[in-house]
């Protein structure tokens, strides 16, 4: 089970968009996926349109039991293969700025129970809030990898630096945690400012910057507004974004299998073919 925390410590950079795009790519590829909505804004839950549940991530973080997990997880409206551990506005009350070890370990315990299920998920995406409290820290304690999301702007670059420092800090509680990489979202290729910021990110993070960036296309907002996977939207812009997410998912699955650190190389032939086929 590949467990990836998707995070940024600056709001509005498209963190949930990246998590949803990866879920869409996983659905197209047939990778059984669970999206855990840790953000009290619940945007991932709203877009995935799960059926009504008797519990939520709030209940699971208070008492991670198998029964509560079953009540809190629902199939998404996107189709068989993507489930949701539904978010809750009440989760904000659990977002303590300085949680103790017991609180930090509850999500990890929930994921341990999921791994022991008869049909474990192949991919778990943890959509974190844009703050460094108990919710995000719990995700980092529970995850194998951390995917940092940023935009090519000055303030967003500063935010991803803080997120990277948080990942390194939480390795004291989770030695297995590795930064998966930095994905740059909403890129306009003809923008000199965007290219300057991408070069700046590569100077700072080197091989951690993913070799694929997410293009800025209106189709992303349109698909989310319609609560549809980007792969099903069907416009030229949507197809361009979908291919980028296919490439990103292929890279994530390959890195998670090998447990190697990311390298800033072009995609190899296998990854490109996997993305095109998906």
PDB file of C-alpha atoms in Angstrom:
ATOM      1  CA  UNK A   1       0.000   0.000   0.000  1.00  0.00           C
ATOM      2  CA  UNK A   2       1.550   3.279  -1.158  1.00  0.00           C
ATOM      3  CA  UNK A   3       0.669   6.059   1.296  1.00  0.00           C
ATOM      4  CA  UNK A   4       1.301   9.616   0.094  1.00  0.00           C
ATOM      5  CA  UNK A   5       0.684  12.803   2.084  1.00  0.00           C
ATOM      6  CA  UNK A   6      -0.147  15.672  -0.292  1.00  0.00           C
ATOM      7  CA  UNK A   7       0.654  18.934   1.443  1.00  0.00           C
ATOM      8  CA  UNK A   8       1.560  22.581   1.278  1.00  0.00           C
ATOM      9  CA  UNK A   9       1.857  25.131   4.053  1.00  0.00           C
ATOM     10  CA  UNK A  10       0.414  27.863   1.839  1.00  0.00           C
ATOM     11  CA  UNK A  11      -3.255  27.827   0.971  1.00  0.00           C
ATOM     12  CA  UNK A  12      -4.602  28.219  -2.528  1.00  0.00           C
ATOM     13  CA  UNK A  13      -1.805  26.461  -4.446  1.00  0.00           C
ATOM     14  CA  UNK A  14      -4.014  23.607  -5.666  1.00  0.00           C
ATOM     15  CA  UNK A  15      -3.040  20.910  -3.169  1.00  0.00           C
ATOM     16  CA  UNK A  16      -6.482  19.287  -3.284  1.00  0.00           C
ATOM     17  CA  UNK A  17      -6.487  19.625  -7.072  1.00  0.00           C
ATOM     18  CA  UNK A  18      -3.299  17.553  -7.224  1.00  0.00           C
ATOM     19  CA  UNK A  19      -4.720  14.914  -4.866  1.00  0.00           C
ATOM     20  CA  UNK A  20      -7.893  14.685  -6.980  1.00  0.00           C
ATOM     21  CA  UNK A  21      -5.924  14.578 -10.225  1.00  0.00           C
ATOM     22  CA  UNK A  22      -3.882  11.660  -8.904  1.00  0.00           C
ATOM     23  CA  UNK A  23      -7.086   9.908  -7.826  1.00  0.00           C
ATOM     24  CA  UNK A  24      -8.475  10.430 -11.324  1.00  0.00           C
ATOM     25  CA  UNK A  25      -5.315   8.979 -12.891  1.00  0.00           C
ATOM     26  CA  UNK A  26      -5.438   6.030 -10.491  1.00  0.00           C
ATOM     27  CA  UNK A  27      -9.070   5.373 -11.376  1.00  0.00           C
ATOM     28  CA  UNK A  28      -8.223   5.353 -15.085  1.00  0.00           C
ATOM     29  CA  UNK A  29      -5.288   3.012 -14.469  1.00  0.00           C
ATOM     30  CA  UNK A  30      -7.230   0.624 -12.215  1.00  0.00           C
ATOM     31  CA  UNK A  31      -5.250   1.350  -9.049  1.00  0.00           C
ATOM     32  CA  UNK A  32      -7.560   0.856  -6.045  1.00  0.00           C
ATOM     33  CA  UNK A  33      -7.342   4.150  -4.170  1.00  0.00           C
ATOM     34  CA  UNK A  34      -8.497   5.726  -0.911  1.00  0.00           C
ATOM     35  CA  UNK A  35      -8.583   9.512  -0.510  1.00  0.00           C
ATOM     36  CA  UNK A  36      -8.430  10.597   3.141  1.00  0.00           C
ATOM     37  CA  UNK A  37      -9.780  14.129   3.469  1.00  0.00           C
ATOM     38  CA  UNK A  38      -7.958  15.705   6.414  1.00  0.00           C
ATOM     39  CA  UNK A  39      -8.734  19.291   5.389  1.00  0.00           C
ATOM     40  CA  UNK A  40     -11.666  20.709   7.402  1.00  0.00           C
ATOM     41  CA  UNK A  41     -12.749  22.587   4.271  1.00  0.00           C
ATOM     42  CA  UNK A  42     -13.720  19.145   2.880  1.00  0.00           C
ATOM     43  CA  UNK A  43     -13.196  20.137  -0.763  1.00  0.00           C
ATOM     44  CA  UNK A  44     -11.970  16.682  -1.747  1.00  0.00           C
ATOM     45  CA  UNK A  45     -15.040  15.077  -0.175  1.00  0.00           C
ATOM     46  CA  UNK A  46     -17.363  17.503  -1.950  1.00  0.00           C
ATOM     47  CA  UNK A  47     -15.788  16.838  -5.350  1.00  0.00           C
ATOM     48  CA  UNK A  48     -15.708  13.050  -4.943  1.00  0.00           C
ATOM     49  CA  UNK A  49     -19.386  12.983  -3.876  1.00  0.00           C
ATOM     50  CA  UNK A  50     -19.353   9.906  -1.618  1.00  0.00           C
ATOM     51  CA  UNK A  51     -22.522   8.431  -0.217  1.00  0.00           C
ATOM     52  CA  UNK A  52     -23.578   9.592   3.243  1.00  0.00           C
ATOM     53  CA  UNK A  53     -21.637   7.928   6.069  1.00  0.00           C
ATOM     54  CA  UNK A  54     -22.257   7.328   9.763  1.00  0.00           C
ATOM     55  CA  UNK A  55     -18.812   8.607  10.748  1.00  0.00           C
ATOM     56  CA  UNK A  56     -16.011  10.784   9.381  1.00  0.00           C
ATOM     57  CA  UNK A  57     -12.298  11.428   9.670  1.00  0.00           C
ATOM     58  CA  UNK A  58     -13.108  13.305  12.887  1.00  0.00           C
ATOM     59  CA  UNK A  59     -14.371  10.119  14.532  1.00  0.00           C
ATOM     60  CA  UNK A  60     -11.477   8.025  13.216  1.00  0.00           C
ATOM     61  CA  UNK A  61      -8.907  10.479  14.574  1.00  0.00           C
ATOM     62  CA  UNK A  62     -10.582  10.385  17.975  1.00  0.00           C
ATOM     63  CA  UNK A  63     -10.825   6.588  18.100  1.00  0.00           C
ATOM     64  CA  UNK A  64      -9.212   4.611  15.249  1.00  0.00           C
ATOM     65  CA  UNK A  65     -11.167   1.359  15.290  1.00  0.00           C
ATOM     66  CA  UNK A  66     -12.067  -1.006  12.462  1.00  0.00           C
ATOM     67  CA  UNK A  67     -15.793  -0.366  12.985  1.00  0.00           C
ATOM     68  CA  UNK A  68     -15.419   3.414  12.753  1.00  0.00           C
ATOM     69  CA  UNK A  69     -13.238   3.084   9.670  1.00  0.00           C
ATOM     70  CA  UNK A  70     -15.937   1.043   7.931  1.00  0.00           C
ATOM     71  CA  UNK A  71     -18.523   3.684   8.829  1.00  0.00           C
ATOM     72  CA  UNK A  72     -16.331   6.595   7.679  1.00  0.00           C
ATOM     73  CA  UNK A  73     -15.256   5.186   4.288  1.00  0.00           C
ATOM     74  CA  UNK A  74     -17.608   5.373   1.332  1.00  0.00           C
ATOM     75  CA  UNK A  75     -17.340   4.698  -2.411  1.00  0.00           C
ATOM     76  CA  UNK A  76     -16.900   7.926  -4.349  1.00  0.00           C
ATOM     77  CA  UNK A  77     -19.306   9.113  -6.989  1.00  0.00           C
ATOM     78  CA  UNK A  78     -16.510   8.749  -9.552  1.00  0.00           C
ATOM     79  CA  UNK A  79     -16.913   5.005  -9.908  1.00  0.00           C
ATOM     80  CA  UNK A  80     -15.647   1.776  -8.442  1.00  0.00           C
ATOM     81  CA  UNK A  81     -11.990   1.975  -7.502  1.00  0.00           C
ATOM     82  CA  UNK A  82     -11.826   5.300  -5.621  1.00  0.00           C
ATOM     83  CA  UNK A  83     -13.144   5.446  -2.050  1.00  0.00           C
ATOM     84  CA  UNK A  84     -13.223   8.356   0.387  1.00  0.00           C
ATOM     85  CA  UNK A  85     -12.581   8.577   4.104  1.00  0.00           C
ATOM     86  CA  UNK A  86     -14.897  11.537   4.332  1.00  0.00           C
ATOM     87  CA  UNK A  87     -13.829  14.862   5.752  1.00  0.00           C
ATOM     88  CA  UNK A  88     -15.523  16.877   8.464  1.00  0.00           C
ATOM     89  CA  UNK A  89     -15.507  20.510   9.500  1.00  0.00           C
ATOM     90  CA  UNK A  90     -15.305  19.211  13.071  1.00  0.00           C
ATOM     91  CA  UNK A  91     -11.781  17.978  12.356  1.00  0.00           C
ATOM     92  CA  UNK A  92     -10.600  21.545  12.908  1.00  0.00           C
ATOM     93  CA  UNK A  93     -11.216  21.051  16.633  1.00  0.00           C
ATOM     94  CA  UNK A  94      -8.603  18.268  16.574  1.00  0.00           C
ATOM     95  CA  UNK A  95      -5.976  20.378  14.835  1.00  0.00           C
ATOM     96  CA  UNK A  96      -3.917  21.005  17.960  1.00  0.00           C
ATOM     97  CA  UNK A  97      -0.768  23.066  17.385  1.00  0.00           C
ATOM     98  CA  UNK A  98       1.321  20.840  19.690  1.00  0.00           C
ATOM     99  CA  UNK A  99      -0.210  17.344  19.793  1.00  0.00           C
ATOM    100  CA  UNK A 100       1.171  14.581  21.977  1.00  0.00           C
ATOM    101  CA  UNK A 101       2.496  11.259  20.684  1.00  0.00           C
ATOM    102  CA  UNK A 102      -0.808   9.466  21.202  1.00  0.00           C
ATOM    103  CA  UNK A 103      -2.738  11.963  19.072  1.00  0.00           C
ATOM    104  CA  UNK A 104      -0.104  11.903  16.333  1.00  0.00           C
ATOM    105  CA  UNK A 105      -0.254   8.120  16.116  1.00  0.00           C
ATOM    106  CA  UNK A 106      -4.016   7.681  15.641  1.00  0.00           C
ATOM    107  CA  UNK A 107      -4.037   8.023  11.859  1.00  0.00           C
ATOM    108  CA  UNK A 108      -1.086   5.638  11.605  1.00  0.00           C
ATOM    109  CA  UNK A 109      -3.077   3.103  13.612  1.00  0.00           C
ATOM    110  CA  UNK A 110      -6.057   3.544  11.261  1.00  0.00           C
ATOM    111  CA  UNK A 111      -3.847   2.881   8.240  1.00  0.00           C
ATOM    112  CA  UNK A 112      -2.424  -0.201   9.933  1.00  0.00           C
ATOM    113  CA  UNK A 113      -5.976  -1.536  10.212  1.00  0.00           C
ATOM    114  CA  UNK A 114      -6.550  -0.804   6.529  1.00  0.00           C
ATOM    115  CA  UNK A 115      -3.416  -2.735   5.558  1.00  0.00           C
ATOM    116  CA  UNK A 116      -4.796  -5.778   7.384  1.00  0.00           C
ATOM    117  CA  UNK A 117      -8.084  -5.684   5.469  1.00  0.00           C
ATOM    118  CA  UNK A 118      -8.937  -8.487   3.036  1.00  0.00           C
ATOM    119  CA  UNK A 119      -8.633  -6.113   0.073  1.00  0.00           C
ATOM    120  CA  UNK A 120      -6.104  -3.425   1.027  1.00  0.00           C
ATOM    121  CA  UNK A 121      -5.859  -0.285  -1.043  1.00  0.00           C
ATOM    122  CA  UNK A 122      -2.990   0.037  -3.500  1.00  0.00           C
ATOM    123  CA  UNK A 123      -2.750   3.815  -3.048  1.00  0.00           C
ATOM    124  CA  UNK A 124      -3.769   6.060  -0.147  1.00  0.00           C
ATOM    125  CA  UNK A 125      -3.754   9.827  -0.719  1.00  0.00           C
ATOM    126  CA  UNK A 126      -3.798  12.028   2.393  1.00  0.00           C
ATOM    127  CA  UNK A 127      -5.151  15.480   1.519  1.00  0.00           C
ATOM    128  CA  UNK A 128      -3.740  17.725   4.257  1.00  0.00           C
ATOM    129  CA  UNK A 129      -4.850  21.192   5.380  1.00  0.00           C
ATOM    130  CA  UNK A 130      -2.476  24.108   4.670  1.00  0.00           C
ATOM    131  CA  UNK A 131      -1.305  24.358   8.281  1.00  0.00           C
ATOM    132  CA  UNK A 132       1.157  22.506  10.479  1.00  0.00           C
ATOM    133  CA  UNK A 133      -1.047  21.237  13.299  1.00  0.00           C
ATOM    134  CA  UNK A 134      -2.133  17.784  14.357  1.00  0.00           C
ATOM    135  CA  UNK A 135      -3.908  16.985  11.067  1.00  0.00           C
ATOM    136  CA  UNK A 136      -0.917  17.528   8.785  1.00  0.00           C
ATOM    137  CA  UNK A 137       1.566  16.134  11.281  1.00  0.00           C
ATOM    138  CA  UNK A 138      -0.572  13.005  11.706  1.00  0.00           C
ATOM    139  CA  UNK A 139      -0.459  12.506   7.947  1.00  0.00           C
ATOM    140  CA  UNK A 140       3.331  12.789   7.919  1.00  0.00           C
ATOM    141  CA  UNK A 141       3.627  10.307  10.779  1.00  0.00           C
ATOM    142  CA  UNK A 142       1.380   7.855   8.906  1.00  0.00           C
ATOM    143  CA  UNK A 143       2.695   8.274   5.339  1.00  0.00           C
ATOM    144  CA  UNK A 144       5.507   6.596   3.435  1.00  0.00           C
ATOM    145  CA  UNK A 145       6.035   9.595   1.183  1.00  0.00           C
ATOM    146  CA  UNK A 146       5.276  13.314   1.149  1.00  0.00           C
ATOM    147  CA  UNK A 147       4.384  15.135  -2.069  1.00  0.00           C
ATOM    148  CA  UNK A 148       4.870  18.889  -1.739  1.00  0.00           C
ATOM    149  CA  UNK A 149       2.665  21.108  -3.892  1.00  0.00           C
ATOM    150  CA  UNK A 150       3.506  24.654  -4.906  1.00  0.00           C
ATOM    151  CA  UNK A 151       2.778  27.287  -7.504  1.00  0.00           C
ATOM    152  CA  UNK A 152       5.528  29.156  -9.380  1.00  0.00           C
ATOM    153  CA  UNK A 153       5.162  32.313  -7.255  1.00  0.00           C
ATOM    154  CA  UNK A 154       7.425  33.904  -4.659  1.00  0.00           C
ATOM    155  CA  UNK A 155       5.225  33.270  -1.614  1.00  0.00           C
ATOM    156  CA  UNK A 156       4.409  29.711  -2.640  1.00  0.00           C
ATOM    157  CA  UNK A 157       8.121  28.910  -2.944  1.00  0.00           C
ATOM    158  CA  UNK A 158       8.577  30.066   0.656  1.00  0.00           C
ATOM    159  CA  UNK A 159       5.651  27.851   1.674  1.00  0.00           C
ATOM    160  CA  UNK A 160       7.149  24.733   0.131  1.00  0.00           C
ATOM    161  CA  UNK A 161      10.403  25.401   1.970  1.00  0.00           C
ATOM    162  CA  UNK A 162       8.483  25.346   5.269  1.00  0.00           C
ATOM    163  CA  UNK A 163       6.683  22.168   4.200  1.00  0.00           C
ATOM    164  CA  UNK A 164       9.984  20.467   3.404  1.00  0.00           C
ATOM    165  CA  UNK A 165      11.326  21.427   6.837  1.00  0.00           C
ATOM    166  CA  UNK A 166       8.177  19.931   8.397  1.00  0.00           C
ATOM    167  CA  UNK A 167       8.740  16.654   6.548  1.00  0.00           C
ATOM    168  CA  UNK A 168      12.312  16.475   7.788  1.00  0.00           C
ATOM    169  CA  UNK A 169      11.194  17.258  11.336  1.00  0.00           C
ATOM    170  CA  UNK A 170       8.511  14.549  11.413  1.00  0.00           C
ATOM    171  CA  UNK A 171      11.046  11.900  10.473  1.00  0.00           C
ATOM    172  CA  UNK A 172      11.851  11.853  14.190  1.00  0.00           C
ATOM    173  CA  UNK A 173       8.411  10.215  14.629  1.00  0.00           C
ATOM    174  CA  UNK A 174       8.388   8.339  11.302  1.00  0.00           C
ATOM    175  CA  UNK A 175      11.887   7.318  10.131  1.00  0.00           C
ATOM    176  CA  UNK A 176      10.391   5.689   7.009  1.00  0.00           C
ATOM    177  CA  UNK A 177       9.023   9.013   5.712  1.00  0.00           C
ATOM    178  CA  UNK A 178      10.713  10.344   2.579  1.00  0.00           C
ATOM    179  CA  UNK A 179       9.989  13.471   0.532  1.00  0.00           C
ATOM    180  CA  UNK A 180       8.573  12.181  -2.733  1.00  0.00           C
ATOM    181  CA  UNK A 181       9.184  15.451  -4.514  1.00  0.00           C
ATOM    182  CA  UNK A 182       7.901  18.920  -5.306  1.00  0.00           C
ATOM    183  CA  UNK A 183       5.206  19.243  -7.954  1.00  0.00           C
ATOM    184  CA  UNK A 184       4.675  22.694  -9.475  1.00  0.00           C
ATOM    185  CA  UNK A 185       1.018  23.418 -10.171  1.00  0.00           C
ATOM    186  CA  UNK A 186      -0.754  25.929 -12.446  1.00  0.00           C
ATOM    187  CA  UNK A 187       2.214  26.584 -14.674  1.00  0.00           C
ATOM    188  CA  UNK A 188       1.963  28.842 -17.719  1.00  0.00           C
ATOM    189  CA  UNK A 189       4.859  27.809 -19.954  1.00  0.00           C
ATOM    190  CA  UNK A 190       5.148  31.210 -21.653  1.00  0.00           C
ATOM    191  CA  UNK A 191       5.418  33.098 -18.350  1.00  0.00           C
ATOM    192  CA  UNK A 192       8.957  34.304 -17.653  1.00  0.00           C
ATOM    193  CA  UNK A 193       8.049  34.733 -13.968  1.00  0.00           C
ATOM    194  CA  UNK A 194       6.880  31.119 -13.741  1.00  0.00           C
ATOM    195  CA  UNK A 195      10.052  29.840 -15.378  1.00  0.00           C
ATOM    196  CA  UNK A 196      12.153  31.989 -13.020  1.00  0.00           C
ATOM    197  CA  UNK A 197      10.390  30.482  -9.990  1.00  0.00           C
ATOM    198  CA  UNK A 198      10.730  26.928 -11.323  1.00  0.00           C
ATOM    199  CA  UNK A 199      14.462  27.516 -11.802  1.00  0.00           C
ATOM    200  CA  UNK A 200      14.579  28.899  -8.252  1.00  0.00           C
ATOM    201  CA  UNK A 201      12.888  25.755  -6.933  1.00  0.00           C
ATOM    202  CA  UNK A 202      15.416  23.588  -8.767  1.00  0.00           C
ATOM    203  CA  UNK A 203      18.243  25.609  -7.250  1.00  0.00           C
ATOM    204  CA  UNK A 204      16.772  25.007  -3.771  1.00  0.00           C
ATOM    205  CA  UNK A 205      15.500  21.439  -4.044  1.00  0.00           C
ATOM    206  CA  UNK A 206      17.488  20.045  -6.947  1.00  0.00           C
ATOM    207  CA  UNK A 207      16.361  16.531  -7.892  1.00  0.00           C
ATOM    208  CA  UNK A 208      13.277  16.726  -5.668  1.00  0.00           C
ATOM    209  CA  UNK A 209      11.506  18.962  -8.204  1.00  0.00           C
ATOM    210  CA  UNK A 210       9.310  16.679 -10.286  1.00  0.00           C
ATOM    211  CA  UNK A 211      10.125  16.642 -14.015  1.00  0.00           C
ATOM    212  CA  UNK A 212       6.451  17.125 -14.833  1.00  0.00           C
ATOM    213  CA  UNK A 213       4.531  20.307 -13.977  1.00  0.00           C
ATOM    214  CA  UNK A 214       0.767  20.747 -13.923  1.00  0.00           C
ATOM    215  CA  UNK A 215      -0.366  23.172 -16.649  1.00  0.00           C
ATOM    216  CA  UNK A 216      -2.766  25.994 -15.787  1.00  0.00           C
ATOM    217  CA  UNK A 217      -5.971  25.076 -17.634  1.00  0.00           C
ATOM    218  CA  UNK A 218      -9.572  26.176 -17.102  1.00  0.00           C
ATOM    219  CA  UNK A 219     -10.651  22.554 -17.579  1.00  0.00           C
ATOM    220  CA  UNK A 220      -9.441  21.728 -14.054  1.00  0.00           C
ATOM    221  CA  UNK A 221     -11.917  24.139 -12.434  1.00  0.00           C
ATOM    222  CA  UNK A 222     -14.652  23.049 -14.828  1.00  0.00           C
ATOM    223  CA  UNK A 223     -14.210  19.366 -14.016  1.00  0.00           C
ATOM    224  CA  UNK A 224     -14.129  20.046 -10.280  1.00  0.00           C
ATOM    225  CA  UNK A 225     -17.243  22.202 -10.529  1.00  0.00           C
ATOM    226  CA  UNK A 226     -19.003  19.307 -12.221  1.00  0.00           C
ATOM    227  CA  UNK A 227     -17.579  16.847  -9.617  1.00  0.00           C
ATOM    228  CA  UNK A 228     -15.985  14.793 -12.390  1.00  0.00           C
ATOM    229  CA  UNK A 229     -12.532  13.232 -12.804  1.00  0.00           C
ATOM    230  CA  UNK A 230     -10.316  15.347 -15.034  1.00  0.00           C
ATOM    231  CA  UNK A 231      -9.821  12.282 -17.241  1.00  0.00           C
ATOM    232  CA  UNK A 232     -13.522  12.308 -18.130  1.00  0.00           C
ATOM    233  CA  UNK A 233     -13.890  16.002 -18.950  1.00  0.00           C
ATOM    234  CA  UNK A 234     -12.855  15.522 -22.569  1.00  0.00           C
ATOM    235  CA  UNK A 235     -11.610  18.946 -23.671  1.00  0.00           C
ATOM    236  CA  UNK A 236      -8.116  19.475 -25.129  1.00  0.00           C
ATOM    237  CA  UNK A 237      -7.054  21.263 -21.935  1.00  0.00           C
ATOM    238  CA  UNK A 238      -8.381  18.424 -19.793  1.00  0.00           C
ATOM    239  CA  UNK A 239      -6.504  15.860 -21.881  1.00  0.00           C
ATOM    240  CA  UNK A 240      -3.281  17.811 -21.441  1.00  0.00           C
ATOM    241  CA  UNK A 241      -3.733  17.956 -17.659  1.00  0.00           C
ATOM    242  CA  UNK A 242      -4.789  14.289 -17.512  1.00  0.00           C
ATOM    243  CA  UNK A 243      -1.602  13.211 -19.292  1.00  0.00           C
ATOM    244  CA  UNK A 244       0.465  15.211 -16.785  1.00  0.00           C
ATOM    245  CA  UNK A 245      -1.289  13.436 -13.911  1.00  0.00           C
ATOM    246  CA  UNK A 246      -0.728  10.072 -15.591  1.00  0.00           C
ATOM    247  CA  UNK A 247       2.987  10.813 -15.736  1.00  0.00           C
ATOM    248  CA  UNK A 248       3.017  12.002 -12.120  1.00  0.00           C
ATOM    249  CA  UNK A 249       1.188   8.888 -10.905  1.00  0.00           C
ATOM    250  CA  UNK A 250       3.547   6.607 -12.849  1.00  0.00           C
ATOM    251  CA  UNK A 251       6.516   8.337 -11.227  1.00  0.00           C
ATOM    252  CA  UNK A 252       4.954   8.076  -7.740  1.00  0.00           C
ATOM    253  CA  UNK A 253       4.215   4.366  -8.049  1.00  0.00           C
ATOM    254  CA  UNK A 254       7.671   3.657  -9.442  1.00  0.00           C
ATOM    255  CA  UNK A 255       9.425   5.599  -6.672  1.00  0.00           C
ATOM    256  CA  UNK A 256       7.288   4.047  -3.955  1.00  0.00           C
ATOM    257  CA  UNK A 257       8.045   0.545  -5.197  1.00  0.00           C
ATOM    258  CA  UNK A 258      11.792   1.110  -5.357  1.00  0.00           C
ATOM    259  CA  UNK A 259      11.960   3.317  -2.216  1.00  0.00           C
ATOM    260  CA  UNK A 260      14.651   5.323  -3.949  1.00  0.00           C
ATOM    261  CA  UNK A 261      15.030   9.065  -3.713  1.00  0.00           C
ATOM    262  CA  UNK A 262      13.679  11.074  -6.641  1.00  0.00           C
ATOM    263  CA  UNK A 263      16.073  12.126  -9.373  1.00  0.00           C
ATOM    264  CA  UNK A 264      15.593  15.063 -11.697  1.00  0.00           C
ATOM    265  CA  UNK A 265      15.692  13.133 -14.961  1.00  0.00           C
ATOM    266  CA  UNK A 266      13.400  12.929 -17.929  1.00  0.00           C
ATOM    267  CA  UNK A 267      10.757  10.233 -17.803  1.00  0.00           C
ATOM    268  CA  UNK A 268      11.922   6.891 -19.095  1.00  0.00           C
ATOM    269  CA  UNK A 269      10.176   5.070 -21.927  1.00  0.00           C
ATOM    270  CA  UNK A 270       8.219   2.776 -19.608  1.00  0.00           C
ATOM    271  CA  UNK A 271       6.740   5.678 -17.641  1.00  0.00           C
ATOM    272  CA  UNK A 272       5.769   7.558 -20.789  1.00  0.00           C
ATOM    273  CA  UNK A 273       4.105   4.475 -22.252  1.00  0.00           C
ATOM    274  CA  UNK A 274       2.269   3.810 -18.974  1.00  0.00           C
ATOM    275  CA  UNK A 275       0.974   7.376 -18.948  1.00  0.00           C
ATOM    276  CA  UNK A 276      -0.165   7.280 -22.568  1.00  0.00           C
ATOM    277  CA  UNK A 277      -1.868   3.901 -22.128  1.00  0.00           C
ATOM    278  CA  UNK A 278      -3.730   5.157 -19.065  1.00  0.00           C
TER     279      UNK A 278
END
